[in-house]
C-alpha positions as a printed NumPy array, in Angstrom:
array([[ 91.807, -58.89 ,  15.252],
       [ 89.851, -56.008,  13.391],
       [ 91.586, -53.063,  13.514],
       [ 90.185, -50.009,  14.22 ],
       [ 90.62 , -47.326,  11.431],
       [ 89.661, -43.472,  11.286],
       [ 87.11 , -44.778,   8.4  ],
       [ 85.698, -48.013,  10.663],
       [ 85.141, -45.542,  13.464],
       [ 83.225, -42.701,  11.37 ],
       [ 81.246, -45.483,  10.219],
       [ 80.236, -46.688,  12.897],
       [ 79.361, -43.178,  14.489],
       [ 77.366, -42.801,  11.918],
       [ 75.08 , -45.986,  12.484],
       [ 72.566, -46.172,  15.823],
       [ 73.489, -50.08 ,  16.957],
       [ 69.442, -50.725,  17.721],
       [ 69.652, -50.43 ,  13.145],
       [ 70.909, -52.025,  10.586],
       [ 73.475, -49.275,   8.287],
       [ 71.466, -47.649,   5.607],
       [ 72.74 , -49.241,   2.709],
       [ 71.29 , -52.601,   4.682],
       [ 68.147, -50.644,   6.154],
       [ 65.216, -51.913,   4.192],
       [ 62.732, -49.473,   2.773],
       [ 58.922, -49.032,   2.543],
       [ 57.06 , -47.459,  -0.136],
       [ 54.007, -45.913,   0.402],
       [ 50.723, -46.902,  -0.434],
       [ 49.221, -45.157,  -3.386],
       [ 45.603, -45.505,  -2.388],
       [ 46.426, -43.663,   1.327],
       [ 45.51 , -40.971,   2.123],
       [ 47.797, -37.954,   3.488],
       [ 46.674, -36.823,   6.451],
       [ 45.206, -33.353,   7.117],
       [ 46.785, -32.382,   9.812],
       [ 49.856, -33.569,  11.298],
       [ 50.996, -33.447,  15.059],
       [ 54.469, -33.966,  14.902],
       [ 57.382, -31.011,  15.183],
       [ 58.842, -30.214,  11.741],
       [ 61.499, -28.234,  11.354],
       [ 60.997, -24.891,   9.679],
       [ 62.266, -25.474,   5.881],
       [ 60.031, -28.525,   6.022],
       [ 57.128, -27.13 ,   7.992],
       [ 57.311, -24.651,   5.044],
       [ 57.025, -27.13 ,   2.366],
       [ 53.833, -29.11 ,   3.687],
       [ 52.054, -25.697,   3.899],
       [ 52.64 , -25.217,   0.615],
       [ 51.977, -28.424,  -0.663],
       [ 48.521, -28.147,   1.683],
       [ 47.518, -24.789,  -0.643],
       [ 47.782, -26.368,  -3.721],
       [ 46.027, -29.218,  -2.416],
       [ 43.149, -26.845,  -1.732],
       [ 43.542, -24.382,  -4.902],
       [ 42.807, -27.358,  -7.18 ],
       [ 39.633, -28.907,  -5.093],
       [ 38.108, -25.539,  -4.986],
       [ 38.751, -25.271,  -8.848],
       [ 36.875, -28.657,  -9.376],
       [ 33.397, -27.992,  -7.399],
       [ 31.483, -26.936,  -8.825],
       [ 29.899, -23.217,  -7.914],
       [ 26.619, -21.654,  -6.817],
       [ 24.849, -18.169,  -7.487],
       [ 25.358, -16.082,  -4.712],
       [ 22.543, -15.178,  -2.766],
       [ 21.23 , -11.452,  -3.707],
       [ 22.241,  -9.072,  -0.311],
       [ 19.196,  -7.321,  -0.399],
       [ 17.264, -10.749,   0.675],
       [ 19.9  , -11.364,   3.44 ],
       [ 19.764,  -8.088,   5.174],
       [ 15.426,  -7.29 ,   4.646],
       [ 15.235, -11.606,   5.821],
       [ 17.112, -10.89 ,   9.258],
       [ 15.479,  -7.571,   9.445],
       [ 12.044,  -8.504,   9.493],
       [  9.828, -11.313,  11.371],
       [  8.394, -13.492,   9.714],
       [  4.914, -12.202,  11.072],
       [  5.909,  -8.501,  10.797],
       [  3.503,  -7.819,   7.488],
       [  4.547,  -3.638,   7.824],
       [  8.631,  -4.09 ,   9.   ],
       [  8.419,  -6.395,   5.366],
       [  6.109,  -3.999,   3.685],
       [  8.35 ,  -1.205,   4.474],
       [ 11.977,  -2.88 ,   3.698],
       [ 10.083,  -4.512,   0.492],
       [  8.823,  -1.309,  -0.783],
       [ 10.324,   1.556,   0.09 ],
       [  8.428,   3.682,  -1.93 ],
       [  4.991,   2.951,  -0.707],
       [  2.11 ,   5.779,  -1.231],
       [  1.016,   8.41 ,   0.138],
       [ -2.274,   8.414,   0.712],
       [ -4.583,  10.137,   3.808],
       [ -7.742,   7.205,   5.045],
       [-10.669,   7.661,   8.084],
       [-11.08 ,   4.081,   7.974],
       [-11.265,   1.612,  10.243],
       [ -8.056,   0.57 ,  10.379],
       [ -7.659,  -3.415,   9.528],
       [ -5.667,  -6.513,  10.41 ],
       [ -2.46 ,  -6.702,   8.127],
       [ -2.792,  -9.89 ,   6.122],
       [ -1.39 , -12.9  ,   6.327],
       [  1.203, -12.128,   3.166],
       [  2.535,  -9.918,   1.618],
       [  3.446,  -9.115,  -1.696],
       [  5.766,  -6.632,  -2.409],
       [  6.149,  -4.944,  -6.46 ],
       [  8.544,  -2.73 ,  -7.319],
       [ 11.005,  -1.757, -10.414],
       [ 13.135,  -4.255,  -9.811],
       [ 10.251,  -7.332,  -9.511],
       [  7.69 ,  -9.123,  -7.118],
       [  8.142, -11.137,  -4.061],
       [  5.861, -13.164,  -1.987],
       [  6.58 , -13.27 ,   1.664],
       [ 10.204, -11.708,   0.683],
       [ 11.011, -14.773,  -1.667],
       [ 11.045, -13.333,  -5.37 ],
       [  8.716, -14.52 ,  -8.003],
       [ 10.223, -14.477, -11.542],
       [  6.954, -13.843, -14.014],
       [  2.657, -13.469, -12.415],
       [  2.02 , -16.806, -13.798],
       [  4.447, -18.01 , -11.319],
       [  2.961, -15.827,  -8.502],
       [ -0.257, -17.034,  -9.194],
       [  0.695, -20.429,  -8.813],
       [  2.209, -19.879,  -5.699],
       [ -0.957, -17.606,  -3.828],
       [ -3.088, -20.571,  -5.759],
       [ -1.014, -23.147,  -3.439],
       [ -1.684, -21.098,  -0.301],
       [ -5.506, -20.594,  -0.658],
       [ -7.411, -18.285,   0.717],
       [ -5.781, -16.02 ,   2.192],
       [ -5.451, -12.218,   3.119],
       [ -3.131, -10.787,   0.59 ],
       [ -1.847,  -7.311,   1.3  ],
       [  0.114,  -5.263,  -1.697],
       [  3.024,  -3.484,  -1.28 ],
       [  3.742,  -1.367,  -4.65 ],
       [  5.892,   1.491,  -5.662],
       [  4.463,   4.527,  -5.648],
       [  6.866,   5.53 ,  -8.611],
       [  5.266,   1.959, -10.767],
       [  2.34 ,   2.988, -13.553],
       [ -0.22 ,   1.403, -13.657],
       [  0.15 ,  -0.39 , -17.183],
       [  3.245,  -2.206, -15.589],
       [  0.599,  -3.477, -12.638],
       [ -1.414,  -5.202, -15.317],
       [  0.473,  -8.117, -15.667],
       [ -0.496,  -8.676, -11.682],
       [ -3.775,  -7.855, -11.351],
       [ -4.25 ,  -9.7  , -14.408],
       [ -2.844, -13.471, -12.065],
       [ -4.723, -12.328,  -9.616],
       [ -8.408, -12.404, -10.774],
       [-10.707, -15.473,  -9.639],
       [ -8.439, -16.906,  -7.646],
       [-10.706, -18.452,  -4.74 ],
       [-10.15 , -16.804,  -1.799],
       [ -8.406, -14.15 ,  -1.998],
       [ -8.539, -10.836,  -0.673],
       [ -7.003,  -7.936,  -0.825],
       [ -5.185,  -5.061,   1.419],
       [ -3.278,  -2.25 ,  -0.478],
       [  0.06 ,  -0.73 ,   1.499],
       [  0.722,   3.137,   2.119],
       [  1.869,   5.702,   4.151],
       [ -0.154,   8.389,   6.561],
       [ -0.506,  11.658,   5.485],
       [ -0.803,  12.509,   8.646],
       [  2.606,  10.94 ,   9.92 ],
       [  5.164,  12.5  ,   8.549],
       [  8.174,  10.747,   6.252],
       [  8.604,   8.538,   9.35 ],
       [  4.357,   7.77 ,   9.916],
       [  4.621,   3.89 ,   9.799],
       [  2.475,   1.111,   7.209],
       [ -1.342,   1.136,   7.042],
       [ -3.569,  -1.371,   4.843],
       [ -6.466,  -0.797,   3.624],
       [ -9.198,  -3.073,   2.239],
       [ -9.987,  -3.208,  -1.865],
       [-11.97 ,  -5.865,  -4.355],
       [ -9.565,  -7.087,  -6.683],
       [ -8.604,  -4.729,  -9.586],
       [-10.897,  -5.339, -12.325],
       [ -8.627,  -4.171, -15.113],
       [-10.009,  -7.178, -18.27 ],
       [-10.763,  -6.334, -21.696],
       [-14.41 ,  -5.628, -21.539],
       [-16.259,  -4.752, -25.356],
       [-15.937,  -1.527, -26.727],
       [-18.378,   1.423, -26.081],
       [-19.423,   2.872, -22.68 ],
       [-21.32 ,   1.556, -19.741],
       [-21.757,   0.81 , -16.599],
       [-20.427,  -2.45 , -14.678],
       [-22.496,  -5.368, -14.899],
       [-23.789,  -6.796, -11.774],
       [-24.189,  -3.772,  -9.83 ],
       [-26.237,  -4.833,  -6.451],
       [-29.128,  -3.385,  -6.122],
       [-30.174,  -0.708,  -3.265],
       [-26.394,  -0.168,  -3.351],
       [-24.784,   3.519,  -3.135],
       [-21.801,   3.413,  -5.726],
       [-20.1  ,   6.366,  -6.344],
       [-17.522,   6.348,  -9.703],
       [-14.036,   8.544,  -9.922],
       [-12.095,   8.679, -12.588],
       [ -8.674,  10.004, -12.975],
       [ -8.286,  11.901, -16.298],
       [ -4.517,  13.358, -16.193],
       [ -4.462,  16.253, -12.826],
       [ -8.133,  15.94 , -12.776],
       [-10.821,  13.39 , -11.764],
       [-14.675,  13.619, -11.954],
       [-16.73 ,  12.318,  -9.041],
       [-20.837,  10.974,  -9.594],
       [-22.638,   8.194,  -7.8  ],
       [-24.16 ,   5.681, -10.73 ],
       [-27.166,   6.53 ,  -9.752],
       [-27.035,  10.548, -11.406],
       [-24.078,   9.406, -13.95 ],
       [-25.188,  12.675, -15.171],
       [-24.371,  14.984, -12.446],
       [-21.336,  15.148, -11.443],
       [-19.992,  16.388,  -7.584],
       [-16.804,  18.268,  -6.213],
       [-13.831,  16.289,  -5.945],
       [-13.498,  16.773,  -2.911],
       [-16.952,  15.792,  -1.627],
       [-17.366,  12.85 ,   1.254],
       [-18.653,  10.1  ,   0.597],
       [-21.719,   8.707,   2.817],
       [-20.046,   5.553,   5.07 ],
       [-21.863,   2.549,   3.573],
       [-21.357,   4.155,  -0.536],
       [-19.293,   1.651,  -2.408],
       [-16.153,   3.034,  -4.76 ],
       [-15.275,   2.409,  -8.242],
       [-11.709,   4.011,  -9.451],
       [-10.842,   4.33 , -12.843],
       [ -7.176,   5.42 , -14.363],
       [ -6.061,   4.855, -17.241],
       [ -2.223,   3.457, -17.717],
       [ -0.122,   6.086, -18.068],
       [ -1.391,   7.465, -13.798],
       [  1.224,   6.671, -11.009],
       [  0.755,   4.339,  -7.956],
       [  0.507,   7.261,  -5.873],
       [ -2.413,   9.023,  -7.727],
       [ -4.364,   5.778,  -7.449],
       [ -3.546,   5.096,  -3.795],
       [ -4.646,   8.67 ,  -2.398],
       [ -8.373,   7.536,  -4.969],
       [ -8.983,   3.955,  -3.821],
       [ -8.21 ,   4.905,   0.212],
       [-10.89 ,   7.869,  -0.086],
       [-14.022,   5.065,   0.065],
       [-14.555,   2.339,   3.007],
       [-16.622,  -0.666,   1.419],
       [-16.868,  -1.971,  -1.915],
       [-13.299,  -0.332,  -2.993],
       [-12.236,  -1.599,  -6.465],
       [ -9.838,  -0.211,  -9.659],
       [-11.706,  -0.848, -12.726],
       [-11.338,   0.375, -16.076],
       [-12.054,   3.356, -17.929],
       [-14.716,   2.31 , -20.023],
       [-16.986,   0.894, -16.881],
       [-17.958,   4.136, -15.836],
       [-21.496,   4.958, -16.606],
       [-21.593,   7.764, -19.166],
       [-25.002,   8.192, -20.854],
       [-25.905,  10.215, -23.402],
       [-29.442,  12.404, -21.497],
       [-31.507,  10.613, -23.661],
       [-30.735,   6.924, -23.018],
       [-32.526,   4.699, -21.894],
       [-31.178,   1.662, -18.866],
       [-32.896,  -0.514, -16.64 ],
       [-29.236,   0.66 , -13.939],
       [-29.36 ,   3.876, -15.219],
       [-32.944,   5.025, -16.165],
       [-34.295,   8.12 , -17.261],
       [-34.233,  10.83 , -14.142],
       [-37.584,  11.805, -13.61 ],
       [-38.32 ,  15.396, -12.361],
       [-37.398,  17.069,  -9.717],
       [-40.148,  16.881,  -6.919],
       [-40.958,  21.085,  -5.988],
       [-41.723,  19.287,  -2.427],
       [-38.93 ,  16.985,  -1.945],
       [-35.932,  17.712,   0.276],
       [-33.248,  19.851,  -0.373],
       [-29.507,  18.493,  -1.418],
       [-27.052,  19.411,   1.367],
       [-23.816,  17.598,   0.607],
       [-20.483,  18.541,   2.794],
       [-17.043,  18.089,   1.227],
       [-14.08 ,  17.173,   2.959],
       [-13.199,  19.145,   6.018],
       [ -9.509,  20.694,   5.717],
       [ -8.526,  20.43 ,   9.332],
       [ -5.023,  22.612,  10.699],
       [ -4.631,  20.967,  14.289],
       [ -4.206,  17.878,  16.683],
       [ -7.888,  16.458,  16.259],
       [ -8.24 ,  13.898,  13.785],
       [ -9.989,  14.731,  10.214],
       [-12.577,  12.166,  10.803],
       [-13.671,  13.301,  14.025],
       [-14.581,  16.758,  13.291],
       [-16.072,  15.304,   9.837],
       [-18.417,  13.015,  11.931],
       [-19.451,  15.761,  14.042],
       [-19.949,  18.387,  11.252],
       [-22.104,  15.524,   9.886],
       [-23.737,  15.405,  12.822],
       [-25.116,  18.402,  12.038],
       [-25.89 ,  18.877,   8.667],
       [-29.746,  19.622,   9.285],
       [-28.69 ,  23.037,  10.585],
       [-27.295,  24.258,   7.278],
       [-30.313,  22.502,   6.186],
       [-31.963,  24.523,   7.619],
       [-29.755,  28.074,   6.775],
       [-30.613,  26.375,   2.344],
       [-34.822,  26.371,   2.891],
       [-34.895,  29.818,   3.972],
       [-33.625,  30.967,   0.97 ],
       [-34.814,  28.244,  -1.012],
       [-38.517,  30.186,   0.218],
       [-37.256,  33.448,  -1.31 ],
       [-36.221,  31.955,  -4.493],
       [-36.31 ,  28.328,  -5.464],
       [-33.64 ,  27.718,  -8.029],
       [-31.15 ,  28.557,  -5.37 ],
       [-28.356,  26.907,  -4.711],
       [-24.363,  27.155,  -4.836],
       [-21.39 ,  26.474,  -2.515],
       [-20.734,  27.762,   0.86 ],
       [-17.223,  27.306,   2.232],
       [-16.631,  27.802,   5.812],
       [-13.823,  28.743,   8.177],
       [-14.191,  27.901,  12.222],
       [-11.792,  27.864,  15.028],
       [-12.228,  24.875,  17.861],
       [-10.194,  25.63 ,  20.876],
       [ -8.577,  24.413,  24.06 ],
       [-12.042,  23.342,  25.327],
       [-13.308,  22.235,  21.805],
       [-15.799,  25.513,  21.516],
       [-15.8  ,  27.425,  18.402],
       [-14.023,  30.588,  19.242],
       [-14.282,  32.537,  15.67 ],
       [-16.252,  31.161,  12.266],
       [-16.426,  33.153,   8.882],
       [-17.563,  32.525,   5.578],
       [-14.601,  32.021,   3.536],
       [-16.342,  31.81 ,   0.19 ],
       [-19.681,  31.903,  -1.41 ],
       [-21.124,  30.801,  -4.455],
       [-24.699,  31.411,  -3.597],
       [-27.042,  34.495,  -4.61 ],
       [-28.266,  35.102,  -1.221],
       [-25.624,  35.835,   1.601],
       [-27.482,  35.432,   4.479],
       [-27.283,  31.761,   4.109],
       [-24.121,  31.793,   3.836],
       [-24.327,  33.72 ,   7.114],
       [-26.326,  31.783,   8.76 ],
       [-24.329,  28.365,   7.937],
       [-21.542,  30.666,   9.581],
       [-23.308,  31.625,  12.33 ],
       [-24.493,  28.001,  13.16 ],
       [-20.973,  26.43 ,  13.303],
       [-20.342,  28.043,  16.469],
       [-23.418,  26.023,  18.189],
       [-21.166,  22.847,  17.6  ],
       [-19.134,  20.984,  20.085],
       [-15.696,  19.501,  19.506],
       [-13.488,  17.292,  21.783],
       [-11.017,  19.095,  23.23 ],
       [ -8.113,  19.387,  21.126],
       [ -4.002,  18.354,  23.069],
       [ -4.218,  22.161,  23.963],
       [ -3.831,  23.807,  21.005],
       [ -6.297,  25.439,  18.873],
       [ -7.827,  23.925,  15.063],
       [ -8.922,  26.096,  12.157],
       [-11.459,  24.241,  10.304],
       [-11.982,  24.406,   6.365],
       [-15.923,  23.431,   5.762],
       [-17.677,  23.718,   2.266],
       [-21.035,  22.213,   1.969],
       [-22.788,  22.957,  -1.495],
       [-26.423,  23.085,  -1.546],
       [-28.774,  22.133,  -4.225],
       [-32.53 ,  22.937,  -5.177],
       [-34.847,  19.594,  -4.695]])
């Protein structure tokens, strides 16, 4: 009979009855290919839980080290995409070119373009998508087919820096361009406006001055050449007669702007927005500059003046101080241009060679009437013509301004027939 010794009792307590003793219990080794569970729902003692967490962290670190990394998305692109709707071209133009040029325009505002090209010192973005170079940009535009493309160009860029981009836009079938700028009348928070332009013609041409080829017949074309801080304006039909730089262009006239590579885009934009039709940036060598004895089909010798022809009366862009739009003032002044011509004809009857420039300042009251007018400056030899012009403005009627007076400064250039 087996006696219960103290050693036997200790063995029975250590081994449960439903399991064999540790010495005889079979051991099962874990399979090598069996993955370890990622999560464990068992209750783990604190010490064991710490050990398991450390192992999991080590495995995660090893996996991250072996996974190939990708280039992070630039923060500017992410923020811009999240802030603009895909079809909000004004928003895209504002965020992608925050320093747009500031300019003034009396032209009809066109509909926003379907696509936007932002050109900044950091690169090119077509509808917020970066384009590495002009060649890639041209391929992307060609795949879009006929489109209207808005150019949102940083005002600080120079024209020479934009030449490769303009070259990429040349001869793309169905491409129409619009220029983005901020309205000068709206202050620092002015919204983005758009202006129709033709594709810039900045390709190399044969040496030597001459007019641009293929000028449409019976089209009134004006050339504005930017030379440093100066600007020179003349008509294609009269290339030897330079006009005052602030001369208002007729509504149906086309405008060509020529500038050198050192001109800032701010200056170029201010010039381009002066025209409403056929606006195009061209090479300076395309501006007609003929000598007095030169002959050409496009620039024939000027016939002698007709002493019985009508005198020339040109109005400059008005300077308006007040709530009345400048375009409204300009149109009303143009409607009364024959009254200024009548004053000039009276002076020509006494002096057939009379000519010069008259500047009149007048005030429009709250009812749209001209309450005061005076001659601000005149280069005419006949003071009566200038005074007659100032008196004529007192009969003009304008729309009622918004409760405030409007002061207008208007210049006229008078030339004999």
